[in-house]
PDB file of C-alpha atoms in Angstrom:
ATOM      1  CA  UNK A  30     195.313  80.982 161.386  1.00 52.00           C
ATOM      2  CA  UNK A  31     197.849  81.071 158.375  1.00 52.00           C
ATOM      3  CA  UNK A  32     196.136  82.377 154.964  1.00 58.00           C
ATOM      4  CA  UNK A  33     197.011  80.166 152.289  1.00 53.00           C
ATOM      5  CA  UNK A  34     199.735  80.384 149.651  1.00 47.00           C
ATOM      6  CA  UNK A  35     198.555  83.272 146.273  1.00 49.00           C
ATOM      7  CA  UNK A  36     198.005  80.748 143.710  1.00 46.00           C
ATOM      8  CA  UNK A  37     199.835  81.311 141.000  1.00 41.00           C
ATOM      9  CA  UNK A  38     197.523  82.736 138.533  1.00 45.00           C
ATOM     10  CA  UNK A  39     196.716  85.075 141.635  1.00 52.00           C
ATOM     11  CA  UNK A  40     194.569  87.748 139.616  1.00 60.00           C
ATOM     12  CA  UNK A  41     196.082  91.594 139.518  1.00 73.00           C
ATOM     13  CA  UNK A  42     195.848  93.848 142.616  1.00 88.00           C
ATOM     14  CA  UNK A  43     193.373  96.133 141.447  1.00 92.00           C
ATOM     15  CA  UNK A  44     191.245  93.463 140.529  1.00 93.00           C
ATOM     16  CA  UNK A  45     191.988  91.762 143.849  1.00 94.00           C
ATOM     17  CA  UNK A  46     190.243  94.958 146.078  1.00 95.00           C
ATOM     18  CA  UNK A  47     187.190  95.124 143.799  1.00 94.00           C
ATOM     19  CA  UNK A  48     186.846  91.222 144.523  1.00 93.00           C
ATOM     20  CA  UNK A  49     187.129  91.918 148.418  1.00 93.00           C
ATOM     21  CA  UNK A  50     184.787  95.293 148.078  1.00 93.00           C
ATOM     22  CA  UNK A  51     182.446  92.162 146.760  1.00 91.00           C
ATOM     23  CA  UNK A  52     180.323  94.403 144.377  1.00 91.00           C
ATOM     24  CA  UNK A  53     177.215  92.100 143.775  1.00 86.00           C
ATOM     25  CA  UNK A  54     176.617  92.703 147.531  1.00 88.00           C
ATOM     26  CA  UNK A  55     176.433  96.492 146.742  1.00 91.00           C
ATOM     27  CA  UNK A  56     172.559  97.261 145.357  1.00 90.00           C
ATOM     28  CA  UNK A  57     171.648  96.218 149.166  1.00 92.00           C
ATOM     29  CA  UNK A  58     173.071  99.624 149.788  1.00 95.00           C
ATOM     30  CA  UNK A  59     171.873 101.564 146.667  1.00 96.00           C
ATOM     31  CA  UNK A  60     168.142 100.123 146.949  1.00 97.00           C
ATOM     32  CA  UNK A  61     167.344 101.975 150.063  1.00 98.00           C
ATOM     33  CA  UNK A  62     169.130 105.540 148.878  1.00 98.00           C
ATOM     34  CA  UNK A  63     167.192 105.071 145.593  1.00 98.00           C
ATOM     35  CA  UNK A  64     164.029 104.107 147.920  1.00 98.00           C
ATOM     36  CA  UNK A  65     164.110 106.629 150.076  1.00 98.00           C
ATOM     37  CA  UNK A  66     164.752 109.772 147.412  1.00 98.00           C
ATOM     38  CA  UNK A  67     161.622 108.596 145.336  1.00 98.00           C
ATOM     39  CA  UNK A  68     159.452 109.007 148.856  1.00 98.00           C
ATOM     40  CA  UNK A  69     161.024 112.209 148.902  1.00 98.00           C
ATOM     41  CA  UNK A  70     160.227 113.534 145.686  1.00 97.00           C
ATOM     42  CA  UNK A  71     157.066 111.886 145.953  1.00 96.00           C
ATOM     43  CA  UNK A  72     156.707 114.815 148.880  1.00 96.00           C
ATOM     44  CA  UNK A  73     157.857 116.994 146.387  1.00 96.00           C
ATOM     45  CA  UNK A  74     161.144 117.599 148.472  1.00 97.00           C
ATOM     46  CA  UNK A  75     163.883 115.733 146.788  1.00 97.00           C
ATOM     47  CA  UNK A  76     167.552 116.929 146.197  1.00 96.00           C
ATOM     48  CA  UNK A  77     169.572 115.026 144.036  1.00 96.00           C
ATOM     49  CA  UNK A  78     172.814 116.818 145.067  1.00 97.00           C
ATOM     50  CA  UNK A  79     172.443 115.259 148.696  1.00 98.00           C
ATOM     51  CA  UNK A  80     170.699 111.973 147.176  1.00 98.00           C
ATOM     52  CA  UNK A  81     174.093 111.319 145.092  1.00 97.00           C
ATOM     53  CA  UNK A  82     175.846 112.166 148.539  1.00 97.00           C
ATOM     54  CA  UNK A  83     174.036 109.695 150.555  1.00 98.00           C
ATOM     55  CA  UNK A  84     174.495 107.270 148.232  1.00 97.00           C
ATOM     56  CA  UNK A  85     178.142 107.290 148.128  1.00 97.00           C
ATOM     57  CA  UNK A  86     178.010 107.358 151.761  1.00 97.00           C
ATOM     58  CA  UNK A  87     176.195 104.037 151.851  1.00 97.00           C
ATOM     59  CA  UNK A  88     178.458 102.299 149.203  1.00 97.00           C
ATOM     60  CA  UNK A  89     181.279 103.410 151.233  1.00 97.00           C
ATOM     61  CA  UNK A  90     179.731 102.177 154.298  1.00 96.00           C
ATOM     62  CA  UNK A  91     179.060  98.768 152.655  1.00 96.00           C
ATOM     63  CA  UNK A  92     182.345  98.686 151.449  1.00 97.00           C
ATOM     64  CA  UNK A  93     183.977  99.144 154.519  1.00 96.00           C
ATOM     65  CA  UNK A  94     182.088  96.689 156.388  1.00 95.00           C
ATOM     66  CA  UNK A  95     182.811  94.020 153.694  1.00 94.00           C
ATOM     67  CA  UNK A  96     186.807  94.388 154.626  1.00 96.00           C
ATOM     68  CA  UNK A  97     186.246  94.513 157.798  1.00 95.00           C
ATOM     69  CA  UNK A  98     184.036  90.862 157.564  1.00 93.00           C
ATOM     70  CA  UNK A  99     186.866  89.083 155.478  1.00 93.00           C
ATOM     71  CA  UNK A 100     189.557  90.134 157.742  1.00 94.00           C
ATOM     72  CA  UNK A 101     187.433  90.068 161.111  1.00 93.00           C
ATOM     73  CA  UNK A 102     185.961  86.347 160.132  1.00 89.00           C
ATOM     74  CA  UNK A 103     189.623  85.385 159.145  1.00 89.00           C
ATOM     75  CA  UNK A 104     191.130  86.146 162.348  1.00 89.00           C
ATOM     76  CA  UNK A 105     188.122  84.111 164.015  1.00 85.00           C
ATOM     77  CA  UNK A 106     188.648  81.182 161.862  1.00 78.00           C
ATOM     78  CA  UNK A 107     185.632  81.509 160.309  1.00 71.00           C
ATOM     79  CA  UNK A 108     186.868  81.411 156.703  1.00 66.00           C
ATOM     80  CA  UNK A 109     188.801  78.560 155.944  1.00 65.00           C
ATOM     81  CA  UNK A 110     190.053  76.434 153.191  1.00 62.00           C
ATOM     82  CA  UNK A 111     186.511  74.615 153.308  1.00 63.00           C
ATOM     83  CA  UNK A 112     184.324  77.942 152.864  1.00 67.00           C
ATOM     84  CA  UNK A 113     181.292  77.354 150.208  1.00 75.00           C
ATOM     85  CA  UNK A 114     180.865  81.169 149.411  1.00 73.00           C
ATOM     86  CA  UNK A 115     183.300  83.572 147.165  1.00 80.00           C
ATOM     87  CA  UNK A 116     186.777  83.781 148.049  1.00 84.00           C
ATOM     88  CA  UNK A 117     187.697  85.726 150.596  1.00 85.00           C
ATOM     89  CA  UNK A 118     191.073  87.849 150.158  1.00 91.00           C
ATOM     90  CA  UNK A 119     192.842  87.501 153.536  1.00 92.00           C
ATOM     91  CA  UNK A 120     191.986  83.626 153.672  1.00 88.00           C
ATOM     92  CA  UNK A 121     192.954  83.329 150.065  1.00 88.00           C
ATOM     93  CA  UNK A 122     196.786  85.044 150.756  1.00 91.00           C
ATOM     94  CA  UNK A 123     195.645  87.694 148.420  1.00 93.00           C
ATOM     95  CA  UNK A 124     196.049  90.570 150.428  1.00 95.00           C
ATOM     96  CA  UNK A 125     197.522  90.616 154.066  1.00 95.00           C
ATOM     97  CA  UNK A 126     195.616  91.230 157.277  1.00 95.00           C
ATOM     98  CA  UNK A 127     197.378  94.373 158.323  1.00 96.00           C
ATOM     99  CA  UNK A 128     196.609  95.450 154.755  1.00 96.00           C
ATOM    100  CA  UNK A 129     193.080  95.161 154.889  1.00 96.00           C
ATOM    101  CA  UNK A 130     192.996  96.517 157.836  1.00 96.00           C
ATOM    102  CA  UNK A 131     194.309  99.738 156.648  1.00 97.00           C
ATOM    103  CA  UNK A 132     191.646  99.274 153.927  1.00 97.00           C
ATOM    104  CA  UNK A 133     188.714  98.822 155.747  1.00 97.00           C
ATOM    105  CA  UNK A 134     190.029 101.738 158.127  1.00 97.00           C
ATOM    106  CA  UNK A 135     190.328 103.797 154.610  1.00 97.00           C
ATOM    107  CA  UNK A 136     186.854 103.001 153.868  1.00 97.00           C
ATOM    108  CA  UNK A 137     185.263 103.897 156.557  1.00 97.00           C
ATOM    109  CA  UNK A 138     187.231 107.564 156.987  1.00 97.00           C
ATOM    110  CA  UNK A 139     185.962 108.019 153.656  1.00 97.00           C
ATOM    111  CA  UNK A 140     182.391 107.573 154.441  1.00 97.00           C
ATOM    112  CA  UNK A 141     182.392 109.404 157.173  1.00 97.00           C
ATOM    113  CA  UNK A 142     183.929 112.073 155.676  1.00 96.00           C
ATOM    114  CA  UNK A 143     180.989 112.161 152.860  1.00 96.00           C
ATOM    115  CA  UNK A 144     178.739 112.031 156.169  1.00 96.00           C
ATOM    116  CA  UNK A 145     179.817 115.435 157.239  1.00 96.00           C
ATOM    117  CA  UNK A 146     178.041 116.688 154.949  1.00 95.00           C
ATOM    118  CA  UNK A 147     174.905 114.784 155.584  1.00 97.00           C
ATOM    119  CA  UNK A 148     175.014 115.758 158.804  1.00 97.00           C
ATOM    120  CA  UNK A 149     175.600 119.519 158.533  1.00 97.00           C
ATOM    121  CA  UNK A 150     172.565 118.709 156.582  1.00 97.00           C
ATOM    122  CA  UNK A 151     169.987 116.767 158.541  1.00 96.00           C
ATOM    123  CA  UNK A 152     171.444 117.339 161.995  1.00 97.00           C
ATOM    124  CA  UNK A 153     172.144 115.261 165.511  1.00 96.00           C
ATOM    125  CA  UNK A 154     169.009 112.398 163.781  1.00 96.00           C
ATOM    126  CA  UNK A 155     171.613 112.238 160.641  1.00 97.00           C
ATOM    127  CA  UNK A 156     174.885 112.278 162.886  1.00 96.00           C
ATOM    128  CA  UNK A 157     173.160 109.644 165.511  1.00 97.00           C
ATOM    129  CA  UNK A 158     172.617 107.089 162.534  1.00 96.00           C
ATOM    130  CA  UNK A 159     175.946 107.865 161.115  1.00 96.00           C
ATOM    131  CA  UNK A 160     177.914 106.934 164.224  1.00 96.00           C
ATOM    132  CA  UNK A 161     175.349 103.547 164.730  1.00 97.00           C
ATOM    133  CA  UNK A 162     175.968 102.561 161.046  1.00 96.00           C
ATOM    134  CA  UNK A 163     179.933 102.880 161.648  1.00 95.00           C
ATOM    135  CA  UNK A 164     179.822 100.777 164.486  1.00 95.00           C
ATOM    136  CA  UNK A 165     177.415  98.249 163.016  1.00 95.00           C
ATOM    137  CA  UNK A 166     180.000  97.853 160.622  1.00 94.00           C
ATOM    138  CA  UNK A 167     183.007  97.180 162.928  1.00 93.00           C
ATOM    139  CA  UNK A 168     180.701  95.514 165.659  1.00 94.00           C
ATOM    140  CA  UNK A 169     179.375  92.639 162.710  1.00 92.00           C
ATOM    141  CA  UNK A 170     182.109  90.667 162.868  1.00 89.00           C
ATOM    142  CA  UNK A 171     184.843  92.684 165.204  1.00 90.00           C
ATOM    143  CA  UNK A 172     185.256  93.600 168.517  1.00 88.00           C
ATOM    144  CA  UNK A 173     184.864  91.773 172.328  1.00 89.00           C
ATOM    145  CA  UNK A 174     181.335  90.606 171.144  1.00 92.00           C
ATOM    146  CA  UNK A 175     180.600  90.393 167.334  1.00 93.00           C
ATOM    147  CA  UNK A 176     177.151  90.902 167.040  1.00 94.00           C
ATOM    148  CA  UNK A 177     176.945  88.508 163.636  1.00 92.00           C
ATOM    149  CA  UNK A 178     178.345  86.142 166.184  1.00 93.00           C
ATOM    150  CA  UNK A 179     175.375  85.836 168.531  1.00 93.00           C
ATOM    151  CA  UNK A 180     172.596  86.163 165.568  1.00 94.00           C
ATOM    152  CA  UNK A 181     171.901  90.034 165.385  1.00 95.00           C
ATOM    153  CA  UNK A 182     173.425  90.380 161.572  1.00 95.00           C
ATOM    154  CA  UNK A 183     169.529  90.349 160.230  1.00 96.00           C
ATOM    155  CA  UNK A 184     168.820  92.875 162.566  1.00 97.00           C
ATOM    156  CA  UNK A 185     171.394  94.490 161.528  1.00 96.00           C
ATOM    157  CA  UNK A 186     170.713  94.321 157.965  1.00 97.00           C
ATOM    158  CA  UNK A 187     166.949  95.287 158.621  1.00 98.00           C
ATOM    159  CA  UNK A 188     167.881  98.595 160.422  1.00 97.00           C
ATOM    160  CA  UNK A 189     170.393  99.584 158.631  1.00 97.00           C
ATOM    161  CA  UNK A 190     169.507  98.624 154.671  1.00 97.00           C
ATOM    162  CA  UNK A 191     166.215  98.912 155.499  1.00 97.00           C
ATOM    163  CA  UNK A 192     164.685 101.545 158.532  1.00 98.00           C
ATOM    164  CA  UNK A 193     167.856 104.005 158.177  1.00 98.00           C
ATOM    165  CA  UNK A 194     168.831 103.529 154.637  1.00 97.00           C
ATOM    166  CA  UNK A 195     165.902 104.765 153.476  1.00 98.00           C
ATOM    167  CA  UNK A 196     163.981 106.769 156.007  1.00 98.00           C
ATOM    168  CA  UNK A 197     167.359 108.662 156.649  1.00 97.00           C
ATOM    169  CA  UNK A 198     167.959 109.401 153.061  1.00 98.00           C
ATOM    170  CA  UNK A 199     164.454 110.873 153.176  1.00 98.00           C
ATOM    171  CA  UNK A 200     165.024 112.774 156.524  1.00 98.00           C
ATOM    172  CA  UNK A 201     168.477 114.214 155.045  1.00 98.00           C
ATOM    173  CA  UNK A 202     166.635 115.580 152.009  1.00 98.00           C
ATOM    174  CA  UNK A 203     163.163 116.633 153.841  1.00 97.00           C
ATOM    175  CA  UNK A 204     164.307 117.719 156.929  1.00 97.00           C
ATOM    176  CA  UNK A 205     161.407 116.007 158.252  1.00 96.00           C
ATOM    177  CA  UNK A 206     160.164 112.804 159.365  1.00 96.00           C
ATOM    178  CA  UNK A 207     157.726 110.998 157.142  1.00 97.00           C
ATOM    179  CA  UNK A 208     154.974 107.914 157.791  1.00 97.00           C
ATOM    180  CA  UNK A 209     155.480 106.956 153.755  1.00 97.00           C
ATOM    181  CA  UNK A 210     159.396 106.430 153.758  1.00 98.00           C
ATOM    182  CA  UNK A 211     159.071 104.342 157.024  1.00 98.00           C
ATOM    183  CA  UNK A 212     156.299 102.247 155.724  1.00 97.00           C
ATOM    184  CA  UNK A 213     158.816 101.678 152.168  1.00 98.00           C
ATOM    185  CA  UNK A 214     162.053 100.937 154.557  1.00 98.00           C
ATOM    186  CA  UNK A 215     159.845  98.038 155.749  1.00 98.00           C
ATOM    187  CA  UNK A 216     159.542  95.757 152.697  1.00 98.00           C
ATOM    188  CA  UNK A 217     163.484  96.952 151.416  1.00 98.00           C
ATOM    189  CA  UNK A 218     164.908  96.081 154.764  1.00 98.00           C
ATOM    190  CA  UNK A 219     163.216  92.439 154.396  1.00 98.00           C
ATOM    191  CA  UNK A 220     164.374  91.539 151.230  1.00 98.00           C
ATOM    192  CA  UNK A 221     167.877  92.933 152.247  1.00 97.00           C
ATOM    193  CA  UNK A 222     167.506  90.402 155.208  1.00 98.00           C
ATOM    194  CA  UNK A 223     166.849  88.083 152.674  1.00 97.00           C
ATOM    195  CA  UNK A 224     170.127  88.207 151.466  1.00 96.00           C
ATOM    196  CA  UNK A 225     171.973  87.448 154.335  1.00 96.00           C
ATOM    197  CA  UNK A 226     169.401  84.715 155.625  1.00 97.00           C
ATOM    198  CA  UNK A 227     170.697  83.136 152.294  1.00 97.00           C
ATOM    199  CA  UNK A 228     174.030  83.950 153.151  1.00 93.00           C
ATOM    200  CA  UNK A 229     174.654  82.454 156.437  1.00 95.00           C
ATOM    201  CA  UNK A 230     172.637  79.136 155.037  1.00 96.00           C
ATOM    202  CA  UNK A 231     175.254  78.430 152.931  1.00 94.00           C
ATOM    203  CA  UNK A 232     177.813  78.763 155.701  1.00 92.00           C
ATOM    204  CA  UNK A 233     175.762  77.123 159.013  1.00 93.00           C
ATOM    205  CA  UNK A 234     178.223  73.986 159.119  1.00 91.00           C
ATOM    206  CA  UNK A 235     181.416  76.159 158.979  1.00 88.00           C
ATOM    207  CA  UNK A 236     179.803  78.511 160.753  1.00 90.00           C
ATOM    208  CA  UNK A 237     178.685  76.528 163.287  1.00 91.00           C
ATOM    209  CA  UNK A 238     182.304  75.249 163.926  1.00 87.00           C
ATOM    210  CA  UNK A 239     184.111  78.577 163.950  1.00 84.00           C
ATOM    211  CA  UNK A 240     181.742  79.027 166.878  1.00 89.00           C
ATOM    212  CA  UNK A 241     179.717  81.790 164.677  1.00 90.00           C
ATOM    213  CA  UNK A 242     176.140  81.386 166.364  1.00 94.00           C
ATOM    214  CA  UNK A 243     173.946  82.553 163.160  1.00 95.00           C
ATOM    215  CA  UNK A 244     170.178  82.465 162.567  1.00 95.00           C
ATOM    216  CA  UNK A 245     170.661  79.907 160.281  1.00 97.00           C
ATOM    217  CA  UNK A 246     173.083  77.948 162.904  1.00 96.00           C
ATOM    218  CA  UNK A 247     170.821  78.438 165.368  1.00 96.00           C
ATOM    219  CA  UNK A 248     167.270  77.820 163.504  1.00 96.00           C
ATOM    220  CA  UNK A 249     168.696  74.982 161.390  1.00 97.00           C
ATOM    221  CA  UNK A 250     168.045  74.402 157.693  1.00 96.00           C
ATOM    222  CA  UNK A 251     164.729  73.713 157.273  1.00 97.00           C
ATOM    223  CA  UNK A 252     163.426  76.697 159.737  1.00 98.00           C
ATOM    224  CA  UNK A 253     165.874  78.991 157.721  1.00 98.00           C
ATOM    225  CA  UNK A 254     164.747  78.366 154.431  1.00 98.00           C
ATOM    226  CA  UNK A 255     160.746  79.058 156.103  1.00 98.00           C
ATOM    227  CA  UNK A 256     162.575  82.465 157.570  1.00 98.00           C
ATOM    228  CA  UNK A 257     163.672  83.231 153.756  1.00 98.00           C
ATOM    229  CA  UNK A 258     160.053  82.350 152.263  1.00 98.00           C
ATOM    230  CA  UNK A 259     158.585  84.799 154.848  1.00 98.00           C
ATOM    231  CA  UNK A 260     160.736  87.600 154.302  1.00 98.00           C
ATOM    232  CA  UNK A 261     160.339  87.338 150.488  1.00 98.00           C
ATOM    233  CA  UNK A 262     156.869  87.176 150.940  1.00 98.00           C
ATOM    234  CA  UNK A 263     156.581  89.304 153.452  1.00 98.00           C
ATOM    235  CA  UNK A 264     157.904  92.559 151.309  1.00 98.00           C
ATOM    236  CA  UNK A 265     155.225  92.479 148.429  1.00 98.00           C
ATOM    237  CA  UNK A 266     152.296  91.438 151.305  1.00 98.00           C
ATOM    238  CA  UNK A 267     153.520  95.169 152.913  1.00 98.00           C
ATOM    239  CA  UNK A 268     153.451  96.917 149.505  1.00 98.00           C
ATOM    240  CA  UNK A 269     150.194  95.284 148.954  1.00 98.00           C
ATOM    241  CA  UNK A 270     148.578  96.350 152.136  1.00 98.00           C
ATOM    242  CA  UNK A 271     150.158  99.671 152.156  1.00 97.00           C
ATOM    243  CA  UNK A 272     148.077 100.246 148.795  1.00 97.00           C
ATOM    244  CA  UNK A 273     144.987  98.415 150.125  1.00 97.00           C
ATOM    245  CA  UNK A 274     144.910 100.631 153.153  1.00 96.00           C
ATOM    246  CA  UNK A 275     145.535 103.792 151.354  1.00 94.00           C
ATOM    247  CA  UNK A 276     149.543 104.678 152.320  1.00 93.00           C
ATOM    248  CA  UNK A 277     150.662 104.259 148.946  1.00 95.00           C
ATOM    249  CA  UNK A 278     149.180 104.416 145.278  1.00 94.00           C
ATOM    250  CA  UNK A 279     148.046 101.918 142.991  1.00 96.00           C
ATOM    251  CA  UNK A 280     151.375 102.409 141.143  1.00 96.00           C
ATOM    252  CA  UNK A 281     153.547 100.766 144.027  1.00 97.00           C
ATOM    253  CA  UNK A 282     152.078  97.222 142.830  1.00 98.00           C
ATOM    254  CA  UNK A 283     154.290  97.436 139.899  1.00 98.00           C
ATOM    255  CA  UNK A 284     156.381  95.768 142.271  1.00 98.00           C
ATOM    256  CA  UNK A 285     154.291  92.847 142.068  1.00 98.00           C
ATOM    257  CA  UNK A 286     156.340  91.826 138.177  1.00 98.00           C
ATOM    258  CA  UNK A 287     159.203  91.085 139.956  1.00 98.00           C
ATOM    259  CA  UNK A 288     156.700  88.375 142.229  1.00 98.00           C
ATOM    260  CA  UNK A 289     157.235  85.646 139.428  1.00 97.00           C
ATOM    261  CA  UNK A 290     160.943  85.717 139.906  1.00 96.00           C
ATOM    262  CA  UNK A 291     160.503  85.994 143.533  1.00 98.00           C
ATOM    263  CA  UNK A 292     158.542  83.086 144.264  1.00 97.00           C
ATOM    264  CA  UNK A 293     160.961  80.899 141.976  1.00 97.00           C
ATOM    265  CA  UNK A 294     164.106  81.666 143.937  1.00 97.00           C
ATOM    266  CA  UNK A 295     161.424  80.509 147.203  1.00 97.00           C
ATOM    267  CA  UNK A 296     161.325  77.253 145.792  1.00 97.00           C
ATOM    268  CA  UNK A 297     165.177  77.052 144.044  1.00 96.00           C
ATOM    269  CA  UNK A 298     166.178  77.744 147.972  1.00 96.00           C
ATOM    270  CA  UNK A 299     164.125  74.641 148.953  1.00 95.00           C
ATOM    271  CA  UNK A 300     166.288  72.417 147.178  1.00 94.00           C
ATOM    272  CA  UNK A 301     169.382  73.531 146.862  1.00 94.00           C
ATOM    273  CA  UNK A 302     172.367  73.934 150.097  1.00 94.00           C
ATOM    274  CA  UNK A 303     176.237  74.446 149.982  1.00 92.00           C
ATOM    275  CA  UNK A 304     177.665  75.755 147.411  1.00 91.00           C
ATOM    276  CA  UNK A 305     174.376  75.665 145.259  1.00 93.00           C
ATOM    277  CA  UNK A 306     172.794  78.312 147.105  1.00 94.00           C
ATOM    278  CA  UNK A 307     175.725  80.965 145.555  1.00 93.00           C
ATOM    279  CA  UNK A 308     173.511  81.338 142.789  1.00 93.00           C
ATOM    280  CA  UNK A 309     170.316  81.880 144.949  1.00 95.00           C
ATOM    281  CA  UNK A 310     172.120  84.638 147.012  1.00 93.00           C
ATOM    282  CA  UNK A 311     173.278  86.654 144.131  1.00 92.00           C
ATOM    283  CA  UNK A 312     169.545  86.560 142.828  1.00 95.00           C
ATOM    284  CA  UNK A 313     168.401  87.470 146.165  1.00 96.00           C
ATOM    285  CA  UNK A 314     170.560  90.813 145.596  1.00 94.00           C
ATOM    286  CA  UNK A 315     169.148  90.650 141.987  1.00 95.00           C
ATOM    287  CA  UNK A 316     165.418  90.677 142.791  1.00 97.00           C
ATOM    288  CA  UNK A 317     166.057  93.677 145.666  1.00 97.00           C
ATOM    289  CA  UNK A 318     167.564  95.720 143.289  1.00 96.00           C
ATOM    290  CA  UNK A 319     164.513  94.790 140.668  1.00 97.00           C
ATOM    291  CA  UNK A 320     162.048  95.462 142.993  1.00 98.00           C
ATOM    292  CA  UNK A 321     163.332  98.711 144.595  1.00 98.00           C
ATOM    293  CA  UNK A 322     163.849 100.403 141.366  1.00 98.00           C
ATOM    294  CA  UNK A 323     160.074  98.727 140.211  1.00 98.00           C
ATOM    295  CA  UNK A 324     159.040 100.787 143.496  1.00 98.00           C
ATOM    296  CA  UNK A 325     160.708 103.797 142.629  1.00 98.00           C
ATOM    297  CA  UNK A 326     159.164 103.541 139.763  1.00 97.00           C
ATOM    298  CA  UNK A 327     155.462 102.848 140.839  1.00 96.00           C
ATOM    299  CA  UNK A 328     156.294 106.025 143.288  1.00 95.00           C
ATOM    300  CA  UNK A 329     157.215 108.394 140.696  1.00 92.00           C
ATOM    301  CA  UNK A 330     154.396 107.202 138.138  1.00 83.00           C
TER     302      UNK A 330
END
């Protein structure tokens, strides 16, 4: 597939990369660092020199894997003129293939590199969900058998923004397993779910015909947007019962401010689809940034 032709108020080249790095999707990789260091220091064992590390490592990580989806989903014809979401470099002519290649290659040598360090830290546990988190992020959309291909990208995102993101960053500043950072990871790696769920919506027709086989392409609309109401819901119902049961303190329902806002972008995904759901999915980010630092916050308190 040819990309198209630069238009001709193509924007500069710097501001080209930080377009493809696609910031706004970037708190879905802060939230669970940030997450996971307040369970730490709610255990009285945080360390902000190797919090700031795994953060970076994350963002990197992210970054990476969102070069590697607009040149990996350009080579399968999955982005084309037609596509509903933000512009995609390689599709757009903006930057060539062999180019972001090198980029997304960059990116990920980078966080790995800030891994070391992690893992001379934390250990084989560390290492292990470095080397799955570096695959996940080639295997999405690249390889023999993409995994966002066949419907695994919200496992994926669960695992990964969600279990390891912020039980990891606890286990690399603990050194030891904990029941209270696995409980958090739950209701962060829903609402990061929640963002893709919103994601491949949007894209289910084009999807569909690039041969991309979804959740959303497979479920169909209507099922979808009852998949996005659960996992929204779903988050503050495991912060709730986490306090009602006794894992977490009464300050973890602060969360429960951001449940106004929440519940609104339930119903705003109920009526809107194509290109109207843009909006929805950069509030999605929004509200699991709000509620991750609310969290941190009720934590900490």
């Amino acid at each position: 597939m040819a990309p198209l032709a630069p238009a001709a108020t193509a924007p500069g080249r710097l501001a080209v990369w930080i377009e493809a790095a696609r910031p706004r999707t970037l708190p879905a990789a802060v939230a669970p660092v940030a997450v996971g260091t307040a369970a730490a220091a709610a255990e009285g064992a945080a360390h902000a020199g190797y919090a700031a590390l795994a953060g970076v490592t994350a963002l990197l990580l992210q970054v990476g894997a969102n070069l590697a989806n607009d040149v990996f989903d350009f080579e399968r014809g999955a982005d084309a003129e037609d596509r509903l979401g933000p512009r995609r470099a390689v599709v757009a002519g903006l930057v060539p293939a062999g180019a972001m290649r090198r980029a997304t290659a960059l990116a990920f040598a980078l966080a790995a590199l800030a891994g070391l360090a992690l893992v001379m830290r934390g250990g084989w546990p560390i290492g292990l969900a470095g080397v799955a988190a570096l695959g996940a992020g080639l295997a999405y959309t690249g390889g023999p058998w993409p995994l966002g291909y066949h419907g695994l990208g919200e496992v994926l995102v669960f695992l990964f923004f969600g279990v390891v993101g912020v039980a990891g960053t606890h286990y690399v500043q603990a050194l030891a397993p904990s029941a209270l950072a696995f409980g958090l990871s739950l209701p962060v790696g829903l609402l990061a779910t929640a963002i893709l769920v919103v994601n491949n919506l949007r894209d289910r027709v084009s999807d569909a015909r690039a041969g991309k086989r979804t959740l959303a392409v497979r479920l169909g609309a209507g099922r979808t947007r009852t998949a996005y109401g659960a996992l929204v819901v779903g988050a503050y119902a495991l912060v709730a019962m986490g306090v009602a049961i006794g894992g977490l303190g009464p300050g973890a329902l602060l969360v429960f401010v951001s449940a106004p806002h929440a519940l609104g972008l339930v119903r705003r995904l109920a009526r809107s689809d194509g290109k109207a759901l843009n909006p929805c999915l950069g509030a999605t980010a929004r509200l699991e940034a709000g509620f991750a630092g609310l969290l941190v916050l009720g934590l900490l308190w």
